[in-house]
Amino acid sequence: MNSVHKPDVAVETAVKPAVKPIVELKDVNKWYDDFHCLKDINLTVTPGERIVICGPSGSGKSTMIRCINRLEAHQSGEIIVDDVVLHEHMQGIDKVRSEVGMVFQSFNLFPHMTIAENCMAGPMWVQGVPKGEARRLAMKYLEQVRIPEQADKYPGQLSGGQQQRVAIARSLCMKPKLMLFDEPTSALDPEMVSGVLDTMIDLAKEGMTMLCVTHEMGFAREVADRVIFMADGEIVEENTPGEFFDNPREARTQQFLSQIL
Amino acid sequence: MKIITRILATTLISALPFASVMAGEALDRVMDKKLLKVATDANWAPQSFLNDKNEMDGFDVNVAQEVAKRLGVEIEFVTPAWDIITAGRWSGRWDLSIGSMTPTTERAKVLTFPAVYYYTPASFVVHKDSDAQQVSDLDGKKVGVTTASVHERYLQKDLTIDAEGVPNFDYEVDTDFIKSYQSSNVVLDDLRLGNGSRLDGALTSVPTINEAMKNNYPIKPLGKPVFFEPLALAIDKGDQEFNDRLAAIVAEMRADGTLSKLSQKWYNYDYTSTQ
Amino acid sequence: MQEARLLSKTPFVVALYAAFFVLLFLVDMSGTGFAELLAPAIGSDGEGSVYARFVTSVTLSAIITLGIWLIGKLQFNAQRVTVWLIMAGLFMLFFTSFDLSFEFIQSKIWFMVSQGILTTLYISVVSISIASVLAIIGAVAKLSSNGFANGLASFYTSFFRGLPLLMQVYLIYLGLPQLGFVIDAVPAGILALSLCYGAYMTEIFRAGIESIPKGQWEAARSIGFKFGLTMRRIILPQAIPLIIPPTGNQFIAMLKDSSLVSVIGVWELMFLARTLGQKDFKHMEMLITAAMLYWILSMVLEYAQSHIERRYRKG
């Protein structure tokens, strides 16, 4: 635990040492050529925790969560996901990825497959679930995100908000232990945002472990256990939502909040 | 184009020296399969060409059919480019070439010539308006030939023909204006344009001259043939038995008049001897 | 539209007329068949005289300018059809000037179709199929992070795109037997065409695969797909509709390049074109017939191609 900024109260509420963490980042550094985009990141996530990560663009927040399922590789430090240390040449990265769900800003549904097929793809081809079973699974989660009636349409026929809910369902079909959200509402029309957020709130209430990169402050206040503020590749402030919004300590945090609120 | 492909083919062959020619197997292969595969050109009337029924026909084709008959086997023709045939190392793709091939020393390095089956006389030819009376009248004049042919070699005074039964010859024309063409047809096409327009004369084979005159080219042969070009069967190196067998068959065909008859049929002349 | 407006301007039409006049006067049309039609005006002995040149140039450029002016008045589609008809007519005139024997063409054309076109098509279809398989493998290898596969694939594309196709035909036909593989002319030709076009199409396939957004790869990976599975289930199904139209173009090109295998004695269209007319001194007939057959074949395929393209654009 590096943080000199971290108030004691946050440590008490967030870190429960008795429980084994599901994600641990220790002194993680990453460069894009000369650009130092992650600087000594330390973060521990315990099962069931909901963490919201915010910060100006280019602050490294997306990069950080993309390192957790190794869509990006870090160059130094250690990342441990569910007891597996991520490193180069590792076997079984696919297994780690299948346990970590990810929702992208641009949905990334497979356009040549129906909604149901999008959801069935992972269970059938990665986990070997029989087709009928995969279909039942897909329908269950499509109901959970409240669009079962769209099951046999193609992604192009759905609105952005609906597509993002499908993307969430697609991840859930893999029964992940952890969900990563990379600005899930940034590409949506304003009227579509609340549907997606409602789905995410439902998920949080069911006890899903979540790391969300988002600027939806209402969502952060409602569900987050911790809010992390990043700038210039560093974790600048880590706090409870109440403290973070009402009583930010760092100057950079205050400046950022004044811009987005 | 022809030259390029020839160079290409020759280079390729010499670049891959670790070849294994199937020694002594040709005759066995022919007799086992009861099939003689003959490589010949489909593009060279009247020696070999596609006739009105779109089948192979011509002097060379008839000779090949007779050889197959005497071997007691069926015949099949293949038609690779001439350069590929003369490059040798056939790898058993075909057994025999009957394609009016001159047995030059260079070719003898990669091919074996079992027998010469006829001789083509080479003659000078001029436009019908020409007042040349004898071959030596072309001294110092523009004379057309086919590139890399025996005719060109003759004009360059650098022709060796080392086959049996070919009479000696003299270099009867002395000129520095040798014009080389890709094909003998173009030589005659330039000659027909008029006496001296592009060429004063040409040196090519007598059957070619006759064929062109039959097609109303305004040309005439000049003097007597200056030399005889022997034309031979060719096989891949390494099967003495096959060589002897073919030599015997050709000798037989010459003796019983078959070759003369075929020559009369296609050329209206007996080219099977140099008399 | 631009031309239509230009053609309604008198100075432009006059300039056009003047340009044609000067050109035709310089070329000197007085010795041609056209001048004979004008014999009543210039006299039959006028050939070559400045007066004859002047009269023929004046008349001919008037006819051409009038024609262009009239076509300019038409609608787009009518213009297209008219231009096609005129060009086709001029070509026919050009061909008939060779004094071709249509009887001879008639007697040979069926053989050219049944033997020549069939062989050409057969070789091209088989080759393009093999080339597509090679191209998929090549493209995947080129995109992979495996240095061995990438090295092999880039060597392959560099080599077979770097050599003339004719040389590849010779290399394979003459070279392989030296290594102990004796293959006949047709398989050798197919192999050469497949390898060469496979190399070109590797680049097409690679571009097609690369045009699929990175997000598709990331989404597939994030649910645990391995490279091969992602390629097969996610990327290729999306890339192939993009790849098919340029592959069709390659096929049309291959149809014509397949003529190169005539050098190893395959009786396809080009081989017959060079061979059939030889004995009767009728090469022009056969060459022109083969040219027409190639052209018709290409047009049919281009038509099919545009249909396929439209279908995939919709999908």
PDB file of C-alpha atoms in Angstrom, chain A:
ATOM      1  CA  MET A   1       0.000   0.000   0.000  1.00  0.00           C
ATOM      2  CA  ASN A   2       1.775   3.043  -1.152  1.00  0.00           C
ATOM      3  CA  SER A   3      -0.649   5.790  -0.759  1.00  0.00           C
ATOM      4  CA  VAL A   4       0.210   8.659   1.439  1.00  0.00           C
ATOM      5  CA  HIS A   5      -2.981  10.269   0.203  1.00  0.00           C
ATOM      6  CA  LYS A   6      -5.203   7.485   1.269  1.00  0.00           C
ATOM      7  CA  PRO A   7      -7.285   8.314   4.318  1.00  0.00           C
ATOM      8  CA  ASP A   8      -7.527   5.720   7.061  1.00  0.00           C
ATOM      9  CA  VAL A   9     -11.247   5.520   6.798  1.00  0.00           C
ATOM     10  CA  ALA A  10     -11.024   4.305   3.168  1.00  0.00           C
ATOM     11  CA  VAL A  11      -8.557   1.644   4.085  1.00  0.00           C
ATOM     12  CA  GLU A  12     -10.853   0.383   6.795  1.00  0.00           C
ATOM     13  CA  THR A  13     -13.930   0.159   4.603  1.00  0.00           C
ATOM     14  CA  ALA A  14     -12.296  -1.118   1.461  1.00  0.00           C
ATOM     15  CA  VAL A  15      -9.586  -3.509   2.423  1.00  0.00           C
ATOM     16  CA  LYS A  16     -10.648  -6.492   4.403  1.00  0.00           C
ATOM     17  CA  PRO A  17      -7.379  -8.292   4.989  1.00  0.00           C
ATOM     18  CA  ALA A  18      -9.125 -11.506   5.981  1.00  0.00           C
ATOM     19  CA  VAL A  19     -10.436 -11.986   2.448  1.00  0.00           C
ATOM     20  CA  LYS A  20      -8.067 -13.019  -0.317  1.00  0.00           C
ATOM     21  CA  PRO A  21      -7.917 -10.359  -3.070  1.00  0.00           C
ATOM     22  CA  ILE A  22      -9.117 -11.293  -6.552  1.00  0.00           C
ATOM     23  CA  VAL A  23      -6.935  -8.717  -8.311  1.00  0.00           C
ATOM     24  CA  GLU A  24      -3.641  -7.329  -7.140  1.00  0.00           C
ATOM     25  CA  LEU A  25      -1.458  -4.767  -8.911  1.00  0.00           C
ATOM     26  CA  LYS A  26       1.960  -4.231  -7.383  1.00  0.00           C
ATOM     27  CA  ASP A  27       4.188  -1.405  -8.604  1.00  0.00           C
ATOM     28  CA  VAL A  28       2.926  -1.803 -12.159  1.00  0.00           C
ATOM     29  CA  ASN A  29       4.638   0.293 -14.814  1.00  0.00           C
ATOM     30  CA  LYS A  30       3.903   0.555 -18.494  1.00  0.00           C
ATOM     31  CA  TRP A  31       5.379   2.564 -21.341  1.00  0.00           C
ATOM     32  CA  TYR A  32       4.223   3.203 -24.890  1.00  0.00           C
ATOM     33  CA  ASP A  33       7.630   3.785 -26.421  1.00  0.00           C
ATOM     34  CA  ASP A  34       8.849   6.802 -24.449  1.00  0.00           C
ATOM     35  CA  PHE A  35       5.501   7.643 -22.927  1.00  0.00           C
ATOM     36  CA  HIS A  36       5.249   6.452 -19.339  1.00  0.00           C
ATOM     37  CA  CYS A  37       1.535   5.732 -19.137  1.00  0.00           C
ATOM     38  CA  LEU A  38       1.313   3.759 -15.867  1.00  0.00           C
ATOM     39  CA  LYS A  39       3.501   4.787 -12.977  1.00  0.00           C
ATOM     40  CA  ASP A  40       3.917   2.522  -9.978  1.00  0.00           C
ATOM     41  CA  ILE A  41       0.279   1.493  -9.803  1.00  0.00           C
ATOM     42  CA  ASN A  42      -0.766  -0.362  -6.667  1.00  0.00           C
ATOM     43  CA  LEU A  43      -4.297  -1.642  -6.316  1.00  0.00           C
ATOM     44  CA  THR A  44      -5.985  -4.476  -4.479  1.00  0.00           C
ATOM     45  CA  VAL A  45      -9.502  -5.614  -5.252  1.00  0.00           C
ATOM     46  CA  THR A  46     -11.338  -8.037  -2.993  1.00  0.00           C
ATOM     47  CA  PRO A  47     -14.260 -10.164  -4.177  1.00  0.00           C
ATOM     48  CA  GLY A  48     -17.531  -8.257  -4.236  1.00  0.00           C
ATOM     49  CA  GLU A  49     -15.904  -4.850  -4.356  1.00  0.00           C
ATOM     50  CA  ARG A  50     -17.195  -2.154  -6.709  1.00  0.00           C
ATOM     51  CA  ILE A  51     -14.549   0.314  -7.776  1.00  0.00           C
ATOM     52  CA  VAL A  52     -15.067   3.343  -9.964  1.00  0.00           C
ATOM     53  CA  ILE A  53     -12.025   4.773 -11.730  1.00  0.00           C
ATOM     54  CA  CYS A  54     -12.136   8.271 -13.160  1.00  0.00           C
ATOM     55  CA  GLY A  55      -9.754  10.876 -14.417  1.00  0.00           C
ATOM     56  CA  PRO A  56      -9.044  13.027 -17.431  1.00  0.00           C
ATOM     57  CA  SER A  57      -8.477  11.387 -20.787  1.00  0.00           C
ATOM     58  CA  GLY A  58      -4.983  10.053 -21.202  1.00  0.00           C
ATOM     59  CA  SER A  59      -4.633   9.482 -17.483  1.00  0.00           C
ATOM     60  CA  GLY A  60      -4.052   5.737 -17.948  1.00  0.00           C
ATOM     61  CA  LYS A  61      -7.331   4.504 -16.442  1.00  0.00           C
ATOM     62  CA  SER A  62      -8.382   2.428 -19.473  1.00  0.00           C
ATOM     63  CA  THR A  63      -4.869   1.114 -19.877  1.00  0.00           C
ATOM     64  CA  MET A  64      -4.856  -0.031 -16.288  1.00  0.00           C
ATOM     65  CA  ILE A  65      -7.986  -2.142 -16.510  1.00  0.00           C
ATOM     66  CA  ARG A  66      -6.962  -3.473 -19.926  1.00  0.00           C
ATOM     67  CA  CYS A  67      -3.806  -4.762 -18.261  1.00  0.00           C
ATOM     68  CA  ILE A  68      -5.947  -6.796 -15.880  1.00  0.00           C
ATOM     69  CA  ASN A  69      -7.089  -9.147 -18.674  1.00  0.00           C
ATOM     70  CA  ARG A  70      -3.864  -8.565 -20.558  1.00  0.00           C
ATOM     71  CA  LEU A  71      -5.281  -6.878 -23.617  1.00  0.00           C
ATOM     72  CA  GLU A  72      -2.279  -4.716 -22.837  1.00  0.00           C
ATOM     73  CA  ALA A  73       1.015  -5.977 -21.444  1.00  0.00           C
ATOM     74  CA  HIS A  74       2.738  -4.207 -18.558  1.00  0.00           C
ATOM     75  CA  GLN A  75       6.497  -3.957 -18.448  1.00  0.00           C
ATOM     76  CA  SER A  76       7.323  -4.071 -14.769  1.00  0.00           C
ATOM     77  CA  GLY A  77       5.639  -4.841 -11.493  1.00  0.00           C
ATOM     78  CA  GLU A  78       3.227  -7.669 -10.872  1.00  0.00           C
ATOM     79  CA  ILE A  79      -0.408  -8.271 -11.751  1.00  0.00           C
ATOM     80  CA  ILE A  80      -2.138 -11.206 -10.080  1.00  0.00           C
ATOM     81  CA  VAL A  81      -5.649 -12.185 -11.124  1.00  0.00           C
ATOM     82  CA  ASP A  82      -7.336 -14.931  -9.141  1.00  0.00           C
ATOM     83  CA  ASP A  83      -3.974 -16.333  -8.036  1.00  0.00           C
ATOM     84  CA  VAL A  84      -2.544 -16.304 -11.555  1.00  0.00           C
ATOM     85  CA  VAL A  85       0.465 -14.072 -12.194  1.00  0.00           C
ATOM     86  CA  LEU A  86       0.225 -12.423 -15.605  1.00  0.00           C
ATOM     87  CA  HIS A  87       3.438 -12.390 -17.593  1.00  0.00           C
ATOM     88  CA  GLU A  88       4.809 -12.834 -21.065  1.00  0.00           C
ATOM     89  CA  HIS A  89       4.804 -16.353 -22.585  1.00  0.00           C
ATOM     90  CA  MET A  90       2.214 -17.427 -20.042  1.00  0.00           C
ATOM     91  CA  GLN A  91       0.019 -20.397 -20.766  1.00  0.00           C
ATOM     92  CA  GLY A  92      -3.655 -20.174 -19.999  1.00  0.00           C
ATOM     93  CA  ILE A  93      -4.180 -16.445 -20.503  1.00  0.00           C
ATOM     94  CA  ASP A  94      -7.362 -17.473 -22.325  1.00  0.00           C
ATOM     95  CA  LYS A  95      -8.628 -19.099 -19.145  1.00  0.00           C
ATOM     96  CA  VAL A  96      -7.946 -15.944 -17.130  1.00  0.00           C
ATOM     97  CA  ARG A  97      -9.718 -13.870 -19.773  1.00  0.00           C
ATOM     98  CA  SER A  98     -12.728 -16.140 -19.764  1.00  0.00           C
ATOM     99  CA  GLU A  99     -13.066 -15.502 -16.015  1.00  0.00           C
ATOM    100  CA  VAL A 100     -12.759 -11.738 -16.380  1.00  0.00           C
ATOM    101  CA  GLY A 101     -15.666 -10.139 -18.228  1.00  0.00           C
ATOM    102  CA  MET A 102     -15.026  -6.978 -20.183  1.00  0.00           C
ATOM    103  CA  VAL A 103     -17.400  -4.358 -21.551  1.00  0.00           C
ATOM    104  CA  PHE A 104     -16.013  -1.917 -24.098  1.00  0.00           C
ATOM    105  CA  GLN A 105     -16.869   1.659 -24.915  1.00  0.00           C
ATOM    106  CA  SER A 106     -17.777   0.674 -28.464  1.00  0.00           C
ATOM    107  CA  PHE A 107     -19.693  -2.516 -27.533  1.00  0.00           C
ATOM    108  CA  ASN A 108     -17.704  -4.679 -30.010  1.00  0.00           C
ATOM    109  CA  LEU A 109     -20.557  -7.078 -30.665  1.00  0.00           C
ATOM    110  CA  PHE A 110     -19.908  -9.569 -33.473  1.00  0.00           C
ATOM    111  CA  PRO A 111     -21.940  -8.067 -36.320  1.00  0.00           C
ATOM    112  CA  HIS A 112     -22.307 -11.311 -38.298  1.00  0.00           C
ATOM    113  CA  MET A 113     -23.984 -13.146 -35.419  1.00  0.00           C
ATOM    114  CA  THR A 114     -27.404 -12.706 -33.874  1.00  0.00           C
ATOM    115  CA  ILE A 115     -27.739 -11.349 -30.355  1.00  0.00           C
ATOM    116  CA  ALA A 116     -28.244 -14.842 -28.973  1.00  0.00           C
ATOM    117  CA  GLU A 117     -25.295 -16.192 -30.952  1.00  0.00           C
ATOM    118  CA  ASN A 118     -23.108 -13.396 -29.579  1.00  0.00           C
ATOM    119  CA  CYS A 119     -23.978 -14.574 -26.107  1.00  0.00           C
ATOM    120  CA  MET A 120     -23.646 -18.266 -26.923  1.00  0.00           C
ATOM    121  CA  ALA A 121     -20.251 -17.989 -28.647  1.00  0.00           C
ATOM    122  CA  GLY A 122     -18.145 -17.990 -25.477  1.00  0.00           C
ATOM    123  CA  PRO A 123     -19.931 -20.772 -23.605  1.00  0.00           C
ATOM    124  CA  MET A 124     -20.084 -23.028 -26.687  1.00  0.00           C
ATOM    125  CA  TRP A 125     -16.631 -22.548 -28.197  1.00  0.00           C
ATOM    126  CA  VAL A 126     -14.551 -21.800 -25.110  1.00  0.00           C
ATOM    127  CA  GLN A 127     -16.271 -23.763 -22.378  1.00  0.00           C
ATOM    128  CA  GLY A 128     -17.762 -26.504 -24.526  1.00  0.00           C
ATOM    129  CA  VAL A 129     -21.332 -25.972 -23.329  1.00  0.00           C
ATOM    130  CA  PRO A 130     -23.842 -27.800 -25.574  1.00  0.00           C
ATOM    131  CA  LYS A 131     -25.848 -25.596 -27.910  1.00  0.00           C
ATOM    132  CA  GLY A 132     -29.220 -25.947 -26.177  1.00  0.00           C
ATOM    133  CA  GLU A 133     -27.696 -25.235 -22.829  1.00  0.00           C
ATOM    134  CA  ALA A 134     -25.835 -22.209 -24.251  1.00  0.00           C
ATOM    135  CA  ARG A 135     -29.082 -20.864 -25.671  1.00  0.00           C
ATOM    136  CA  ARG A 136     -30.810 -21.178 -22.275  1.00  0.00           C
ATOM    137  CA  LEU A 137     -27.880 -19.388 -20.678  1.00  0.00           C
ATOM    138  CA  ALA A 138     -28.005 -16.629 -23.286  1.00  0.00           C
ATOM    139  CA  MET A 139     -31.744 -16.125 -22.777  1.00  0.00           C
ATOM    140  CA  LYS A 140     -31.336 -16.002 -19.012  1.00  0.00           C
ATOM    141  CA  TYR A 141     -28.838 -13.156 -19.181  1.00  0.00           C
ATOM    142  CA  LEU A 142     -30.679 -11.370 -21.984  1.00  0.00           C
ATOM    143  CA  GLU A 143     -33.663 -11.347 -19.635  1.00  0.00           C
ATOM    144  CA  GLN A 144     -31.492 -10.005 -16.902  1.00  0.00           C
ATOM    145  CA  VAL A 145     -30.442  -7.075 -19.133  1.00  0.00           C
ATOM    146  CA  ARG A 146     -34.094  -6.785 -20.194  1.00  0.00           C
ATOM    147  CA  ILE A 147     -33.902  -7.441 -23.935  1.00  0.00           C
ATOM    148  CA  PRO A 148     -34.831 -11.111 -24.448  1.00  0.00           C
ATOM    149  CA  GLU A 149     -37.125 -10.157 -27.321  1.00  0.00           C
ATOM    150  CA  GLN A 150     -34.125  -9.029 -29.403  1.00  0.00           C
ATOM    151  CA  ALA A 151     -32.419 -12.422 -29.240  1.00  0.00           C
ATOM    152  CA  ASP A 152     -32.704 -13.278 -32.916  1.00  0.00           C
ATOM    153  CA  LYS A 153     -31.900  -9.869 -34.347  1.00  0.00           C
ATOM    154  CA  TYR A 154     -28.494  -8.739 -35.506  1.00  0.00           C
ATOM    155  CA  PRO A 155     -26.461  -6.109 -33.617  1.00  0.00           C
ATOM    156  CA  GLY A 156     -26.911  -3.582 -36.421  1.00  0.00           C
ATOM    157  CA  GLN A 157     -30.676  -3.582 -35.781  1.00  0.00           C
ATOM    158  CA  LEU A 158     -30.312  -2.521 -32.136  1.00  0.00           C
ATOM    159  CA  SER A 159     -29.785   0.880 -30.554  1.00  0.00           C
ATOM    160  CA  GLY A 160     -26.477   1.647 -28.896  1.00  0.00           C
ATOM    161  CA  GLY A 161     -27.904   1.213 -25.425  1.00  0.00           C
ATOM    162  CA  GLN A 162     -29.396  -2.154 -26.328  1.00  0.00           C
ATOM    163  CA  GLN A 163     -26.112  -3.250 -27.879  1.00  0.00           C
ATOM    164  CA  GLN A 164     -24.206  -2.347 -24.734  1.00  0.00           C
ATOM    165  CA  ARG A 165     -26.646  -4.376 -22.631  1.00  0.00           C
ATOM    166  CA  VAL A 166     -26.091  -7.312 -24.982  1.00  0.00           C
ATOM    167  CA  ALA A 167     -22.349  -6.860 -24.506  1.00  0.00           C
ATOM    168  CA  ILE A 168     -22.898  -7.084 -20.733  1.00  0.00           C
ATOM    169  CA  ALA A 169     -25.020 -10.209 -21.169  1.00  0.00           C
ATOM    170  CA  ARG A 170     -22.354 -11.718 -23.441  1.00  0.00           C
ATOM    171  CA  SER A 171     -19.776 -11.285 -20.685  1.00  0.00           C
ATOM    172  CA  LEU A 172     -22.119 -12.628 -18.011  1.00  0.00           C
ATOM    173  CA  CYS A 173     -22.700 -15.810 -20.022  1.00  0.00           C
ATOM    174  CA  MET A 174     -19.088 -16.745 -19.223  1.00  0.00           C
ATOM    175  CA  LYS A 175     -20.009 -16.546 -15.492  1.00  0.00           C
ATOM    176  CA  PRO A 176     -17.064 -14.221 -14.785  1.00  0.00           C
ATOM    177  CA  LYS A 177     -15.636 -13.699 -11.308  1.00  0.00           C
ATOM    178  CA  LEU A 178     -14.909 -10.087 -12.150  1.00  0.00           C
ATOM    179  CA  MET A 179     -16.260  -7.528 -14.594  1.00  0.00           C
ATOM    180  CA  LEU A 180     -14.265  -4.721 -16.174  1.00  0.00           C
ATOM    181  CA  PHE A 181     -16.147  -1.771 -17.681  1.00  0.00           C
ATOM    182  CA  ASP A 182     -14.205   0.541 -19.985  1.00  0.00           C
ATOM    183  CA  GLU A 183     -16.288   3.713 -20.286  1.00  0.00           C
ATOM    184  CA  PRO A 184     -19.431   1.724 -21.072  1.00  0.00           C
ATOM    185  CA  THR A 185     -21.685   4.753 -21.532  1.00  0.00           C
ATOM    186  CA  SER A 186     -19.373   7.227 -23.257  1.00  0.00           C
ATOM    187  CA  ALA A 187     -20.387   6.274 -26.786  1.00  0.00           C
ATOM    188  CA  LEU A 188     -24.122   6.330 -26.055  1.00  0.00           C
ATOM    189  CA  ASP A 189     -26.773   8.919 -26.798  1.00  0.00           C
ATOM    190  CA  PRO A 190     -27.822  10.543 -23.493  1.00  0.00           C
ATOM    191  CA  GLU A 191     -31.252   8.887 -23.429  1.00  0.00           C
ATOM    192  CA  MET A 192     -29.633   5.449 -23.681  1.00  0.00           C
ATOM    193  CA  VAL A 193     -27.325   5.888 -20.722  1.00  0.00           C
ATOM    194  CA  SER A 194     -29.773   5.182 -17.913  1.00  0.00           C
ATOM    195  CA  GLY A 195     -30.765   1.763 -19.265  1.00  0.00           C
ATOM    196  CA  VAL A 196     -27.166   0.625 -19.267  1.00  0.00           C
ATOM    197  CA  LEU A 197     -26.486   2.119 -15.829  1.00  0.00           C
ATOM    198  CA  ASP A 198     -29.570   0.407 -14.395  1.00  0.00           C
ATOM    199  CA  THR A 199     -28.236  -2.896 -15.665  1.00  0.00           C
ATOM    200  CA  MET A 200     -24.881  -2.205 -14.050  1.00  0.00           C
ATOM    201  CA  ILE A 201     -26.536  -1.212 -10.769  1.00  0.00           C
ATOM    202  CA  ASP A 202     -28.518  -4.475 -10.777  1.00  0.00           C
ATOM    203  CA  LEU A 203     -25.296  -6.325 -11.298  1.00  0.00           C
ATOM    204  CA  ALA A 204     -23.612  -4.486  -8.434  1.00  0.00           C
ATOM    205  CA  LYS A 205     -26.503  -5.291  -6.124  1.00  0.00           C
ATOM    206  CA  GLU A 206     -26.129  -8.983  -6.928  1.00  0.00           C
ATOM    207  CA  GLY A 207     -22.608  -8.786  -5.555  1.00  0.00           C
ATOM    208  CA  MET A 208     -20.539  -8.822  -8.786  1.00  0.00           C
ATOM    209  CA  THR A 209     -16.972  -7.604  -8.396  1.00  0.00           C
ATOM    210  CA  MET A 210     -16.674  -4.610 -10.727  1.00  0.00           C
ATOM    211  CA  LEU A 211     -14.001  -2.214 -11.924  1.00  0.00           C
ATOM    212  CA  CYS A 212     -15.647   0.611 -13.844  1.00  0.00           C
ATOM    213  CA  VAL A 213     -13.901   3.339 -15.746  1.00  0.00           C
ATOM    214  CA  THR A 214     -16.689   5.893 -15.950  1.00  0.00           C
ATOM    215  CA  HIS A 215     -17.571   9.540 -15.395  1.00  0.00           C
ATOM    216  CA  GLU A 216     -21.132   8.725 -14.308  1.00  0.00           C
ATOM    217  CA  MET A 217     -20.912  10.253 -10.877  1.00  0.00           C
ATOM    218  CA  GLY A 218     -24.441   9.272  -9.927  1.00  0.00           C
ATOM    219  CA  PHE A 219     -23.536   5.650 -10.513  1.00  0.00           C
ATOM    220  CA  ALA A 220     -20.340   6.076  -8.498  1.00  0.00           C
ATOM    221  CA  ARG A 221     -22.245   7.550  -5.542  1.00  0.00           C
ATOM    222  CA  GLU A 222     -24.868   4.839  -5.631  1.00  0.00           C
ATOM    223  CA  VAL A 223     -22.793   1.671  -5.934  1.00  0.00           C
ATOM    224  CA  ALA A 224     -19.065   2.304  -5.560  1.00  0.00           C
ATOM    225  CA  ASP A 225     -17.174   1.158  -2.502  1.00  0.00           C
ATOM    226  CA  ARG A 226     -14.175   3.193  -3.611  1.00  0.00           C
ATOM    227  CA  VAL A 227     -13.479   5.867  -6.167  1.00  0.00           C
ATOM    228  CA  ILE A 228     -10.016   6.067  -7.672  1.00  0.00           C
ATOM    229  CA  PHE A 229      -8.872   9.215  -9.378  1.00  0.00           C
ATOM    230  CA  MET A 230      -6.038   8.884 -11.901  1.00  0.00           C
ATOM    231  CA  ALA A 231      -4.014  11.533 -13.691  1.00  0.00           C
ATOM    232  CA  ASP A 232      -0.834  11.309 -15.756  1.00  0.00           C
ATOM    233  CA  GLY A 233      -0.552   7.566 -15.197  1.00  0.00           C
ATOM    234  CA  GLU A 234      -0.708   7.764 -11.421  1.00  0.00           C
ATOM    235  CA  ILE A 235      -3.351   7.039  -8.829  1.00  0.00           C
ATOM    236  CA  VAL A 236      -3.765  10.517  -7.354  1.00  0.00           C
ATOM    237  CA  GLU A 237      -6.541   9.951  -4.861  1.00  0.00           C
ATOM    238  CA  GLU A 238      -8.460   6.967  -3.548  1.00  0.00           C
ATOM    239  CA  ASN A 239     -11.504   7.606  -1.412  1.00  0.00           C
ATOM    240  CA  THR A 240     -15.059   6.677  -0.491  1.00  0.00           C
ATOM    241  CA  PRO A 241     -17.586   8.195  -2.882  1.00  0.00           C
ATOM    242  CA  GLY A 242     -18.951  10.532  -0.223  1.00  0.00           C
ATOM    243  CA  GLU A 243     -15.557  11.941   0.686  1.00  0.00           C
ATOM    244  CA  PHE A 244     -14.403  11.952  -2.901  1.00  0.00           C
ATOM    245  CA  PHE A 245     -17.234  14.106  -4.212  1.00  0.00           C
ATOM    246  CA  ASP A 246     -17.925  16.302  -1.224  1.00  0.00           C
ATOM    247  CA  ASN A 247     -14.493  16.677   0.247  1.00  0.00           C
ATOM    248  CA  PRO A 248     -11.742  15.940  -2.293  1.00  0.00           C
ATOM    249  CA  ARG A 249      -8.328  16.410  -0.854  1.00  0.00           C
ATOM    250  CA  GLU A 250      -6.057  16.805  -3.857  1.00  0.00           C
ATOM    251  CA  ALA A 251      -5.956  19.945  -5.935  1.00  0.00           C
ATOM    252  CA  ARG A 252      -6.030  17.955  -9.162  1.00  0.00           C
ATOM    253  CA  THR A 253      -9.112  16.097  -8.016  1.00  0.00           C
ATOM    254  CA  GLN A 254     -10.876  19.313  -7.155  1.00  0.00           C
ATOM    255  CA  GLN A 255     -10.028  20.779 -10.518  1.00  0.00           C
ATOM    256  CA  PHE A 256     -11.248  17.682 -12.325  1.00  0.00           C
ATOM    257  CA  LEU A 257     -14.506  17.544 -10.399  1.00  0.00           C
ATOM    258  CA  SER A 258     -15.203  21.200 -11.034  1.00  0.00           C
ATOM    259  CA  GLN A 259     -14.923  20.472 -14.747  1.00  0.00           C
ATOM    260  CA  ILE A 260     -17.268  17.504 -14.934  1.00  0.00           C
ATOM    261  CA  LEU A 261     -19.917  18.281 -12.323  1.00  0.00           C
TER     262      LEU A 261
END
